[in-house]
Structure formats: C-alpha cells, structure tokens
Coordinates of N, CA and C and ligand atoms in Angstrom, one line a residue:
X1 N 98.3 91.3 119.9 CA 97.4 91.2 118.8 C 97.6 92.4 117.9
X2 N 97.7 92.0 116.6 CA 98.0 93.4 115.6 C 96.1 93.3 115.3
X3 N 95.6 94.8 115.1 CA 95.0 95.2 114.7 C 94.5 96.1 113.6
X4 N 93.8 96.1 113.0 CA 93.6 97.2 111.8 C 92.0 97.8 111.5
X5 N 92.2 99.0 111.7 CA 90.8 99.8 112.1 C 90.5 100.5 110.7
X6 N 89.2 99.8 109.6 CA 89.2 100.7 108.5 C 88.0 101.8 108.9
X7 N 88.2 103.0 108.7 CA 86.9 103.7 109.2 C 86.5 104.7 108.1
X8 N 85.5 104.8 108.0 CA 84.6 105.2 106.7 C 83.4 106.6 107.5
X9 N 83.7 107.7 107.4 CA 82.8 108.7 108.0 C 83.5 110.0 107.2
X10 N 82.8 111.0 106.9 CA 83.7 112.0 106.5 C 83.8 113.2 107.6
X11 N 83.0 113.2 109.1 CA 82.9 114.3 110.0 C 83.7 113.4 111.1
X12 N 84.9 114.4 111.5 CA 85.7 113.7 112.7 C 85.0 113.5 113.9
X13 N 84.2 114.7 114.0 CA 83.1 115.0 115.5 C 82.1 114.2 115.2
X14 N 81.5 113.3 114.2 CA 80.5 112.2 114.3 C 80.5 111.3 115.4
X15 N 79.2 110.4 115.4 CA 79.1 109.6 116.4 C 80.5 108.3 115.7
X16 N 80.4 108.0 114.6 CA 81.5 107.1 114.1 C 82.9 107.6 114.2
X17 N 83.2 108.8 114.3 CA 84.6 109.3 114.5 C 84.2 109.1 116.0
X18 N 83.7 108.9 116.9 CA 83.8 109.1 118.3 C 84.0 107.4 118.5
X19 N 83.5 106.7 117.7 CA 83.6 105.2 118.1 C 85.3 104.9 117.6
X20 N 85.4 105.3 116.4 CA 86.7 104.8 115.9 C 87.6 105.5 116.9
X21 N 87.6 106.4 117.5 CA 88.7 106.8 118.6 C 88.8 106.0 119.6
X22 N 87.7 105.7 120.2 CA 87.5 104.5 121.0 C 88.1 103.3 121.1
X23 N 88.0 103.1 119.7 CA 88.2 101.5 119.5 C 90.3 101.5 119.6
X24 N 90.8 102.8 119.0 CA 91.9 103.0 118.5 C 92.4 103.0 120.0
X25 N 91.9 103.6 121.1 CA 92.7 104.2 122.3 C 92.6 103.1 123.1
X26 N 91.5 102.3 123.1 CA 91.1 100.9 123.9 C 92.1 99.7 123.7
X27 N 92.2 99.1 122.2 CA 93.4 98.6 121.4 C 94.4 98.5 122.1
X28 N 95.5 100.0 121.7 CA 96.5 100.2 122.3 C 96.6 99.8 123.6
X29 N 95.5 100.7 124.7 CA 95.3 100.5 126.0 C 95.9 99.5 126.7
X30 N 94.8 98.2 125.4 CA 95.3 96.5 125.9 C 96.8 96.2 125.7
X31 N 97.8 96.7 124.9 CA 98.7 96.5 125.0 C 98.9 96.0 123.3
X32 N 97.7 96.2 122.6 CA 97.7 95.7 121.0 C 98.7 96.7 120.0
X33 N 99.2 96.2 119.0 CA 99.1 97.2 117.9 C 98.3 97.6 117.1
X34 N 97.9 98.8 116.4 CA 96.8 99.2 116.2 C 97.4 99.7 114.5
X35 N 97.0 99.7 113.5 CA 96.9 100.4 112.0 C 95.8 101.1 111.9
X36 N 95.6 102.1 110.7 CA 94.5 102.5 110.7 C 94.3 103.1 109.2
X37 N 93.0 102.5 108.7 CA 92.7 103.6 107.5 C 91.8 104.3 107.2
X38 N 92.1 105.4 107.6 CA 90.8 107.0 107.7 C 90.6 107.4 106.0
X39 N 89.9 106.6 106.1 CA 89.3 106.7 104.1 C 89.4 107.8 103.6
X40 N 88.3 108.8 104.3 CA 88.3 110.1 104.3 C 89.7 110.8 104.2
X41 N 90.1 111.0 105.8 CA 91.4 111.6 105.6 C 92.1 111.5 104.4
X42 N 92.5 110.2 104.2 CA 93.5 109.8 103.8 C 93.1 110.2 102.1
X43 N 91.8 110.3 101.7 CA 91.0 110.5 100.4 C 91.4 109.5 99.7
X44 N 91.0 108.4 100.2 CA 90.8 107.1 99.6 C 89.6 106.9 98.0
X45 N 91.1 106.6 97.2 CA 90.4 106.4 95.8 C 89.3 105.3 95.6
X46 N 88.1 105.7 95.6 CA 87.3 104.3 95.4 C 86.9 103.7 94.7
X47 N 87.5 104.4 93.3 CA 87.0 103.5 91.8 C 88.4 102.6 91.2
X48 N 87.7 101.9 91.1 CA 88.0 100.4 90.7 C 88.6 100.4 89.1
X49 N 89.5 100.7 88.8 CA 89.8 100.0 87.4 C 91.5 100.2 87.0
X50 N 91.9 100.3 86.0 CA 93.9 100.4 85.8 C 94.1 100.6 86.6
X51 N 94.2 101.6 87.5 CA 94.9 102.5 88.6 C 94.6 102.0 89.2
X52 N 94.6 100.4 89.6 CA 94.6 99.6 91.1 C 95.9 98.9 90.5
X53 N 96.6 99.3 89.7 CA 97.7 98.1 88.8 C 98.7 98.9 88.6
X54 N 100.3 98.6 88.9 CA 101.5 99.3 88.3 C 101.7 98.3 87.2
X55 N 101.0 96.9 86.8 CA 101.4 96.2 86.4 C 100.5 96.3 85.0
X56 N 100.9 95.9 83.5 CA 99.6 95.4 82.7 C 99.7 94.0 82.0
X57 N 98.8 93.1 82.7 CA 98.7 91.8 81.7 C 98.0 91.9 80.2
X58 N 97.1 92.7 80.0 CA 96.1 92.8 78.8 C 96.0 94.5 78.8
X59 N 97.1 95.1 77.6 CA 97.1 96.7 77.7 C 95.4 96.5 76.9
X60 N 95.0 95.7 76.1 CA 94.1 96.1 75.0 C 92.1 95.8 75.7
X61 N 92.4 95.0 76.9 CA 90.9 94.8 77.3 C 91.4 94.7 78.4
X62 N 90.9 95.3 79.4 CA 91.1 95.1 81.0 C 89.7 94.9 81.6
X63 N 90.0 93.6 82.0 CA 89.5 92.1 82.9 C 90.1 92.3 84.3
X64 N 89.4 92.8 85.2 CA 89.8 93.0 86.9 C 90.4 92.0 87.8
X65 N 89.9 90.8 87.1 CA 90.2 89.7 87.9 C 91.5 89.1 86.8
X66 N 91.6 89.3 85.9 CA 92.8 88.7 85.4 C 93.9 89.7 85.4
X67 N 93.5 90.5 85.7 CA 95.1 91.8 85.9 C 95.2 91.6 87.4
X68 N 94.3 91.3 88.6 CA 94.9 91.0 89.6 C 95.6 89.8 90.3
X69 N 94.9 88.9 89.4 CA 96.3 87.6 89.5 C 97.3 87.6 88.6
X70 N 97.5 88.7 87.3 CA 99.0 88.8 87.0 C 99.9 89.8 88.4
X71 N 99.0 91.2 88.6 CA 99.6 91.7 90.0 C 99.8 90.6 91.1
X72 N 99.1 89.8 91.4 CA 99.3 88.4 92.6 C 100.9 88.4 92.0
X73 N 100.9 87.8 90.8 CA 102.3 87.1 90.8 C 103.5 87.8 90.5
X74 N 103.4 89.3 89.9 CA 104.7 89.8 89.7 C 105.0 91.1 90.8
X75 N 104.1 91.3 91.5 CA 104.0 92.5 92.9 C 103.7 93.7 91.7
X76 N 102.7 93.4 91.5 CA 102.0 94.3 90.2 C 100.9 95.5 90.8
X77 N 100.7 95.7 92.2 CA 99.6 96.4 92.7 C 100.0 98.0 92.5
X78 N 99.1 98.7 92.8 CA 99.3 100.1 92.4 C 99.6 100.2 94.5
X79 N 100.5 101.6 94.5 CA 101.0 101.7 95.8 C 99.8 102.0 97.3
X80 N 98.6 102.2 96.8 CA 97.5 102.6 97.3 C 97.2 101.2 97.6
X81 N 96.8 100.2 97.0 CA 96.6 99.4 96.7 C 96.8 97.8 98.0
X82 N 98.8 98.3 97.8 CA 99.5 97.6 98.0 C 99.3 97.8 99.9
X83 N 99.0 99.0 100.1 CA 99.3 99.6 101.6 C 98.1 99.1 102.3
X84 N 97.0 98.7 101.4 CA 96.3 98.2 102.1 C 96.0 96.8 102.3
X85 N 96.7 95.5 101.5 CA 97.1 94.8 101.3 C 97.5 94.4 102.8
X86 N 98.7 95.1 102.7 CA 99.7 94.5 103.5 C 99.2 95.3 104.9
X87 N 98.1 95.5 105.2 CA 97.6 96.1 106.6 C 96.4 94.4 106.7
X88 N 96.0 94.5 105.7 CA 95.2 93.3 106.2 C 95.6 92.0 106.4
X89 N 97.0 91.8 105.7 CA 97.4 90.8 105.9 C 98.5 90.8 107.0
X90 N 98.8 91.9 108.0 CA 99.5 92.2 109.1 C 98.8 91.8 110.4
X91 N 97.5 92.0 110.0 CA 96.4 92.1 111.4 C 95.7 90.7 111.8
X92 N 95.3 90.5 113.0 CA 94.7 89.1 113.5 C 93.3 89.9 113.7
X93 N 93.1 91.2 113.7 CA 91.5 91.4 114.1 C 91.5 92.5 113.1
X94 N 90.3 92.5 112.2 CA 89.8 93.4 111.1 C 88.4 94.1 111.7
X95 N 88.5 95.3 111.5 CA 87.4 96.0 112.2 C 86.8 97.3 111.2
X96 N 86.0 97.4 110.4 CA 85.3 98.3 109.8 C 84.2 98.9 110.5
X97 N 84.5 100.4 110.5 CA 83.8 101.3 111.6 C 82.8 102.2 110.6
X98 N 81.5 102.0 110.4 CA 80.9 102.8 109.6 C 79.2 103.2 109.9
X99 N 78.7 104.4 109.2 CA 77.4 104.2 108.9 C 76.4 103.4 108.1
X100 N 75.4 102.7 108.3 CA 75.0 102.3 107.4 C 74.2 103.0 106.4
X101 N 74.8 102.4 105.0 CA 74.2 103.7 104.0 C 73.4 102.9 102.8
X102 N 72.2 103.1 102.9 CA 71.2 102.1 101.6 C 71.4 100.8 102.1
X103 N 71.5 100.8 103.3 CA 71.7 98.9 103.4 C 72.7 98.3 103.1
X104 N 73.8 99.0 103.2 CA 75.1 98.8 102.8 C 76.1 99.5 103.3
X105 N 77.3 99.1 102.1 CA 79.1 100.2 102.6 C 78.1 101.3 102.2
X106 N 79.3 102.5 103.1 CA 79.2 103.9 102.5 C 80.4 103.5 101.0
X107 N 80.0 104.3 99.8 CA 80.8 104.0 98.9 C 82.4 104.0 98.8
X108 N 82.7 105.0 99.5 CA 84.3 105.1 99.7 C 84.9 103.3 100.5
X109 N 83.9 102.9 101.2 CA 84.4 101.4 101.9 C 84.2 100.5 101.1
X110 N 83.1 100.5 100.2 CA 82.7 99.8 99.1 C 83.9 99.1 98.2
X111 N 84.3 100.6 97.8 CA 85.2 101.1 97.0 C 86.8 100.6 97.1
X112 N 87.2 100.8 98.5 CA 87.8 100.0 99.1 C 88.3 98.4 99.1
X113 N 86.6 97.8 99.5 CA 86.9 96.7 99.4 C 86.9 95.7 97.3
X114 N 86.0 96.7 96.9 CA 86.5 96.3 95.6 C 87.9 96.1 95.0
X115 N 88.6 97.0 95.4 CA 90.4 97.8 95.1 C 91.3 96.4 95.8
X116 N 90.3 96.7 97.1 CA 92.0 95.5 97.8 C 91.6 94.3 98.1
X117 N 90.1 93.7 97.7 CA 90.4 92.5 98.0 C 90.4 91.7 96.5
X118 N 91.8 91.7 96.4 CA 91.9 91.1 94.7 C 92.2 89.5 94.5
X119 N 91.7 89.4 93.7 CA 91.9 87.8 92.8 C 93.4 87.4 93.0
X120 N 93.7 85.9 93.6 CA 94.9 85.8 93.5 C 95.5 85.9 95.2
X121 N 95.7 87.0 95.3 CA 96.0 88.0 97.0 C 95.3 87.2 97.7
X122 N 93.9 87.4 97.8 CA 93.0 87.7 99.0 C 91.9 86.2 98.9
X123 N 91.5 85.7 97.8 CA 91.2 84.7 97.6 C 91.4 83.7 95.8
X124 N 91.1 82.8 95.9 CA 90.9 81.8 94.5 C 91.8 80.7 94.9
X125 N 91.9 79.9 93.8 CA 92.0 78.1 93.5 C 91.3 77.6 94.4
X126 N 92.0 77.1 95.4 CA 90.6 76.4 96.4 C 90.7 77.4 97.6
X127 N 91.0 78.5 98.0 CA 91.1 78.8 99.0 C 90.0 79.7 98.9
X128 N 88.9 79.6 99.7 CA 87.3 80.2 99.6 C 87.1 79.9 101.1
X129 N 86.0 80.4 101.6 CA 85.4 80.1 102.8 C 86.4 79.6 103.9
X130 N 86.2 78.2 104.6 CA 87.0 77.9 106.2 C 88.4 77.8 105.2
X131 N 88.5 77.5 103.8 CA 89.7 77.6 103.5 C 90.8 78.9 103.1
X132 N 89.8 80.0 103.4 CA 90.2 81.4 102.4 C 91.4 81.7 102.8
X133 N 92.0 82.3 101.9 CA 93.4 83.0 103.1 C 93.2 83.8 103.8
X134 N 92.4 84.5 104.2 CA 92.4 84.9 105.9 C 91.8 83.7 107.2
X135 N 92.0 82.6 106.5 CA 91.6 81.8 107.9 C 92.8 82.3 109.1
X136 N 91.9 81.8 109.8 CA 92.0 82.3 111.5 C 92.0 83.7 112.2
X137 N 92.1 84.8 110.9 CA 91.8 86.0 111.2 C 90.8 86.3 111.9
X138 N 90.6 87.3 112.1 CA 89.0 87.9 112.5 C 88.6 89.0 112.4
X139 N 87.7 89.6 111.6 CA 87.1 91.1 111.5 C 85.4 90.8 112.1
X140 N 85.6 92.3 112.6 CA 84.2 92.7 113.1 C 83.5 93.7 112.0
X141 N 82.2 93.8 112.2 CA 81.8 95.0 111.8 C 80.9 95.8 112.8
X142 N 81.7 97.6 112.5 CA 80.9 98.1 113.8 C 80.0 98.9 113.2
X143 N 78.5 98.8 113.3 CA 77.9 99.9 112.2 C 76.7 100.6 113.3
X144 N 76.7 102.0 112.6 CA 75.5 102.6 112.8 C 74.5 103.1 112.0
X145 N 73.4 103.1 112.7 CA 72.1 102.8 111.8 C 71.6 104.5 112.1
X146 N 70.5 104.9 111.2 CA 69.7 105.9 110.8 C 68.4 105.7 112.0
X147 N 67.8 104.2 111.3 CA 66.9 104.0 112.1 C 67.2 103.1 113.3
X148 N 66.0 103.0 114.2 CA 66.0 102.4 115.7 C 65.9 101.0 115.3
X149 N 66.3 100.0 116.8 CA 66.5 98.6 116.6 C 65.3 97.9 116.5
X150 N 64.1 98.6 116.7 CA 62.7 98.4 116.7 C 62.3 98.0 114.7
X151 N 63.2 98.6 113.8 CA 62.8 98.6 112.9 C 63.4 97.4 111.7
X152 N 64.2 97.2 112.8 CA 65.6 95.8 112.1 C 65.3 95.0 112.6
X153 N 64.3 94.6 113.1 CA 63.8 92.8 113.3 C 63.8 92.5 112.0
X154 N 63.5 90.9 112.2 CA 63.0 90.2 111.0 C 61.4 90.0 110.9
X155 N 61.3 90.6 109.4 CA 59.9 90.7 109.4 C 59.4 92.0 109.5
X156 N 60.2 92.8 110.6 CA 60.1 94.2 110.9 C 60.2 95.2 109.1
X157 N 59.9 96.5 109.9 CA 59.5 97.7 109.0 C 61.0 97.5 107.3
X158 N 62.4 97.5 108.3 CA 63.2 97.2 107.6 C 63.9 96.0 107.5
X159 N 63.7 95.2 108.1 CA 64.3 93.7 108.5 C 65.0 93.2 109.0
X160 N 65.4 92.5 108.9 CA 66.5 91.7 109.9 C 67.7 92.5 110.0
X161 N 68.6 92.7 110.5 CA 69.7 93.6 110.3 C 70.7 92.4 109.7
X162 N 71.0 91.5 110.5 CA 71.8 90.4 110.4 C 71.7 89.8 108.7
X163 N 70.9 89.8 108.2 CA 70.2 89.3 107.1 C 70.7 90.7 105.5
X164 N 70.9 91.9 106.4 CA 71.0 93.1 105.5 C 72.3 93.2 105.7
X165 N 73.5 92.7 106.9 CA 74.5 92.5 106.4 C 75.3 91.3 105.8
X166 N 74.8 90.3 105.8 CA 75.4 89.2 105.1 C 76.0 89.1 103.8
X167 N 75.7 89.9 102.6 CA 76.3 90.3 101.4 C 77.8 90.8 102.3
X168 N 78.0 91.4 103.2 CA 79.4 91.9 103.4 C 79.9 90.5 104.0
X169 N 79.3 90.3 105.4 CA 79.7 89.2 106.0 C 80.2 87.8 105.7
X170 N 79.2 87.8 104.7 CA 79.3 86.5 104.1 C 80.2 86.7 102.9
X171 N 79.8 87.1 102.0 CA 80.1 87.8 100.3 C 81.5 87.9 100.1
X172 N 81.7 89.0 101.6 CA 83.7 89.6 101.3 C 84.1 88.8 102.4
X173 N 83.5 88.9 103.9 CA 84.8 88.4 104.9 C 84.9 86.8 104.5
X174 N 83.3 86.3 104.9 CA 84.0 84.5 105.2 C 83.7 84.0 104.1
X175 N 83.5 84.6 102.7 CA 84.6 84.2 101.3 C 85.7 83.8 101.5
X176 N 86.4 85.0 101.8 CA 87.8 85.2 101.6 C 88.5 84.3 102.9
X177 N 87.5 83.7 104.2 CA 88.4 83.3 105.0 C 88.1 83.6 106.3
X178 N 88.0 84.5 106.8 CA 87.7 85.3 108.0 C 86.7 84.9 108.8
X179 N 87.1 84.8 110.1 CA 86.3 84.1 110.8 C 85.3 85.5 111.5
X180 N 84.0 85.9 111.7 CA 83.2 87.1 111.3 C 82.9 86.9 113.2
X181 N 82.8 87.9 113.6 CA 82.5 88.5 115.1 C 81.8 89.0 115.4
X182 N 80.6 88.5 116.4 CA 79.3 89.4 115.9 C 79.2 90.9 116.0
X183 N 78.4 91.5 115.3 CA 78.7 92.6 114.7 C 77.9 93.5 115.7
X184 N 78.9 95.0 116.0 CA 78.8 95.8 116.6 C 77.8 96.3 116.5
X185 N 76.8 96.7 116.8 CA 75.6 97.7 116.7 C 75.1 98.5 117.5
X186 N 75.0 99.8 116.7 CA 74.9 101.0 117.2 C 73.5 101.6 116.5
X187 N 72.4 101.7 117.2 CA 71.0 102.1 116.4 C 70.5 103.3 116.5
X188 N 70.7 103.9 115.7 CA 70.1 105.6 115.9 C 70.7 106.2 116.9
X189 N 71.9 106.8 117.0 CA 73.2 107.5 117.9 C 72.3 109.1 117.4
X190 N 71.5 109.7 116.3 CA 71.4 110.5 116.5 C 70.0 110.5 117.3
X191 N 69.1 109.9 117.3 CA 68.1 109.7 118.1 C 67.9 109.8 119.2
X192 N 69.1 109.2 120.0 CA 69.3 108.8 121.4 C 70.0 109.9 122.3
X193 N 70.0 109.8 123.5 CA 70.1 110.8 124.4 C 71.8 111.3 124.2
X194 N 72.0 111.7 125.2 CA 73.9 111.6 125.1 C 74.4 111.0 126.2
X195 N 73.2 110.4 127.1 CA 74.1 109.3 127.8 C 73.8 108.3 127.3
X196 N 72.8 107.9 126.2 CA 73.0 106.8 125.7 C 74.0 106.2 125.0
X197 N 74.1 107.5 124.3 CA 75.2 107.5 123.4 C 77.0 107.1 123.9
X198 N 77.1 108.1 125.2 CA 78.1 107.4 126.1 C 78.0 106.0 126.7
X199 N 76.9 105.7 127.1 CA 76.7 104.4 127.3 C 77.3 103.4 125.9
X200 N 77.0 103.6 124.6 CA 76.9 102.8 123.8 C 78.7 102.5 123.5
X201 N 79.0 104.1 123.7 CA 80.9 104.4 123.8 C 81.4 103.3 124.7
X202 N 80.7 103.1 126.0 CA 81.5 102.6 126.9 C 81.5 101.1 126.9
X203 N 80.5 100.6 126.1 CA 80.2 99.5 126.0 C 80.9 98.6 125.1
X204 N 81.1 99.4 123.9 CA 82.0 99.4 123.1 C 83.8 99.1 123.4
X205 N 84.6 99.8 124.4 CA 85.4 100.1 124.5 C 85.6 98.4 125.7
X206 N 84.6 98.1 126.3 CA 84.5 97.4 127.5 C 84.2 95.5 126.3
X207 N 83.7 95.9 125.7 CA 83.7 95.1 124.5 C 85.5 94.4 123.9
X208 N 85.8 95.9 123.8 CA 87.0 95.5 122.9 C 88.5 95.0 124.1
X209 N 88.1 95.4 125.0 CA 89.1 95.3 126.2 C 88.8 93.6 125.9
X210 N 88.1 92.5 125.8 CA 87.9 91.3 126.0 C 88.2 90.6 124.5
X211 N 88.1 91.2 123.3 CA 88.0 90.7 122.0 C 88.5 89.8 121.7
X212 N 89.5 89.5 122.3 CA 90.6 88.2 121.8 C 89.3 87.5 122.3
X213 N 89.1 87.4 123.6 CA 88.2 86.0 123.9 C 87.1 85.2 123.5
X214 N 86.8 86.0 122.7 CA 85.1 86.1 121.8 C 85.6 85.1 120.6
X215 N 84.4 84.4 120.6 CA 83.8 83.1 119.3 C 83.3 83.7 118.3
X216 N 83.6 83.2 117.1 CA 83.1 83.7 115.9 C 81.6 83.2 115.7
X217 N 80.7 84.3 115.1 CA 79.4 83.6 114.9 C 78.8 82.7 113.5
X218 N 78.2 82.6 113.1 CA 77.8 82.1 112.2 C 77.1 83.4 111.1
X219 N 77.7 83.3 109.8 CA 77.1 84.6 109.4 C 75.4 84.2 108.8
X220 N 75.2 83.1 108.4 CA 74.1 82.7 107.8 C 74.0 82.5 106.5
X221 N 73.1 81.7 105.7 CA 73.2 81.2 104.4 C 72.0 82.2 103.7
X222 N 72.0 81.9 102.6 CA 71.1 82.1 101.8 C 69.6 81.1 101.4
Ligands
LIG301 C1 73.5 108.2 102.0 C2 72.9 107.8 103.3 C3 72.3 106.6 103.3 C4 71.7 106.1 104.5 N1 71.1 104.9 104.5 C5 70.6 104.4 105.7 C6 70.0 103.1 105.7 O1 69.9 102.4 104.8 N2 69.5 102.7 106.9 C7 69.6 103.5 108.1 O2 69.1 103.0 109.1 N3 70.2 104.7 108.0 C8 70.7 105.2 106.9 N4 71.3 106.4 106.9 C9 71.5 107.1 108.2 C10 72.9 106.8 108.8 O3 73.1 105.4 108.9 C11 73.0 107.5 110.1 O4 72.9 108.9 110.0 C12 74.4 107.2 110.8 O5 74.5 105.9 111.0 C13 74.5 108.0 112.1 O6 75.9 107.9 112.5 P1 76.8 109.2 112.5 O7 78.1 108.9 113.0 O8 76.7 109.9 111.2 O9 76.0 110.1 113.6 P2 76.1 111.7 114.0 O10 74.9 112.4 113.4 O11 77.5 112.2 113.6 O12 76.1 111.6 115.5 C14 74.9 111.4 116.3 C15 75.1 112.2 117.5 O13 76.2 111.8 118.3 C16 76.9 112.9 118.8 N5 78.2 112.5 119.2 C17 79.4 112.5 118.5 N6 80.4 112.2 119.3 C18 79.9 111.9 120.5 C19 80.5 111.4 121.7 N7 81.8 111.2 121.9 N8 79.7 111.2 122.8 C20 78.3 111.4 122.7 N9 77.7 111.8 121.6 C21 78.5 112.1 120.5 C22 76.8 113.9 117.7 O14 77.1 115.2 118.1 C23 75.4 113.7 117.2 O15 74.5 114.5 118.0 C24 71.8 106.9 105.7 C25 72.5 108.1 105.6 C26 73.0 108.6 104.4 C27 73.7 109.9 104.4

C-alpha cells in the first residue's frame, strides 16, 4: 500500500509530531510505502492565488477555478503545487495528522487543501462524491483536541465532534471521491497523564498495523 502522511504542527516534540512519527515508522514497519508532507518543515505556502499556476488562462481577472482547469489541461501547476498532486494521486491511504484549531484545519492545512485540491485535477464534470476521482482511495483523519471527549458529544458543551468535522470530511474528502475512515481521535493529550498519552501512541500504531482491513464509515449529511 502507498501511503501519504500530510502533517500540520509546527513543534517536532508535540504530541502530533509524536503521532506522525508513529504513524510513519508503523507504515513502513508493515511493509508499506510511506510519502510525507511536514507543512511546517517544508514551509508550506498556504495562500491561495497566481502562484499556485506556471500557467495563465486570464492575465487580466484571475478566477481560481478557471485557471485550474486551464492548469488540468496544459500541466499548468506551479512546482509546489504539482508535488503535492502527484503524492495524492500516488497513495491508496490519505492521512492528515493535526490539531484541532477553531473547529477546523490549522491554516497552513487549510491552505494546503485550498492550493491542491484543484478544479479539473481532483474533482468536476460528473466526477463528485462515489464518483470523484479519488474513488477507492482512502484518507483518514487523525486529530487532536484542546478539550476532553466529555465535551464533544452531541448536544454537549462543544458538540458532536463528528458533526464539527464533516465540512472536511464531507466538503473536501468524499466530494472529491475518497472513501473517509473513521477518524482518529486523540482528546486533550495535554490533559492526560503520560501513560495515557502512550497508551493513545500505542493504540494508534496497533490501529495502523490493520488499516488495510477497516470499512469506510459514513461521513453524514447535512
Ligand atoms: C489557534 C488554536 C486554536 C485551537 N482551537 C481549538 C478548538 O477549536 N478546539 C479544541 O478542542 N482545541 C483547540 N485548540 C487546542 C489544540 O487543539 C490542542 O492544544 C492540541 O490539539 C494539542 O495537541 P499538541 O500536539 O499541540 O499537544 P502538545 O501540547 O504538544 O502535547 C501534549 C503533551 O504530550 C507530550 N508528548 C509529546 N510527545 C509525547 C510522546 N511521545 N509520548 C508521551 N507524551 C508526549 C508533550 O510533551 C505534552 O506534554 C486550539 C489551539 C490553538 C493554538
């Protein structure tokens, strides 16, 4: 199985730099190939506009979605762009490793997913949902939270957790195609003890050793 690990944290010694090593060394372990893109490290540009294009359809008004299906058709992507393209479209398992920030991406993943998942490339004509071009793929999402799981019910103080990621789940992956894995969660890693925290490592890693075998869930409607 090719894999591709996007990870979004800017402290290597975080609890999310401690998961994304995990996931990377586990991977391999199984005998997978592993990609990776360390946002941070790498200082991943996350604004969105020309400079996602070597190409120009309209020098005089620039339309995002119409400069990325002239890049679809002439290999028009800027080289940043392109590298991440061709990591998602390499991989059978998609895995975004992050904190949760405002109930959402941290902006650099945001940023990210604005840039590379372009018109044309990644979805349009009919190819949306069970039809997107990433059918049969699979991405996870592994996130950790600020607050405890006490507070992400539904109904609860902050709500449903499931329900707070569906704009990604729904919105970007099973748009575009992607069949969605239920999502990793990790609840207040700074809260919790440090054998929790190992616990949660090992769980994780014991997780990923089986991944191929796991059904995709249902992300939920609106
Ligand atoms: C802008 C912003 C917005 C936010 N919005 C939200 C929000 O909407 N909802 C919400 O719930 N939270 C929110 N938060 C909080 C955020 O989600 C959490 O702080 C984050 O998920 C915690 O993960 P971390 O990797 O940063 O933890 P860290 O603080 O890096 O790690 C926690 C602990 O784990 C330890 N650790 C590291 N590696 C290991 C290891 N290998 N083994 C054992 N222990 C280890 C660390 O030393 C540390 O003590 C927000 C934070 C910010 C900055």
């Amino acid at each position: 199985m090719n894999a591709f690990i996007i990870y979004a944290h800017a402290e290597p010694k975080s609890f999310n730099g401690a998961m994304f090593r995990v996931a990377q060394d586990t991977l391999r372990g199984a005998g997978h190939s592993v990609q990776v893109s360390d946002l941070y490290s790498m200082r991943f540009d996350p604004v969105s506009d020309r400079r996602n294009f070597a190409s120009v359809k309209d020098a005089e008004f620039f339309k995002q979605q119409i400069e990325e299906l002239h890049a679809t058709e002439v290999g028009g992507f800027a080289p940043d762009v392109e590298a991440e393209l061709r990591k998602m479209e390499w991989c059978d398992l998609m895995i975004w490793q992050f904190p949760l920030w405002w109930f959402g991406l941290p902006g650099i993943l945001k940023g990210w997913a604005d840039r590379v998942f372009a018109m044309g490339r990644t979805y349009g004509g009919e190819r949306f949902y069970e039809n997107g071009v990433f059918k049969g793929k699979r991405a996870l999402l592994s996130v950790t939270t600020g607050g405890p799981e006490a507070v992400y019910q539904k109904g609860g103080w902050n709500g449903d957790i499931h329900a707070i990621l569906r704009p990604i789940q729904r919105g970007i992956l099973r748009f575009t195609g992607w069949d969605v894995l239920a999502p990793n969660l990790v609840y207040a890693p700074v809260r919790v003890s440090d054998e929790e925290r190992q616990a949660s490592l090992k769980s994780w890693a014991a997780r990923l050793r089986n991944i191929e075998n796991e059904q995709p869930v249902e992300v939920g409607e609106y």
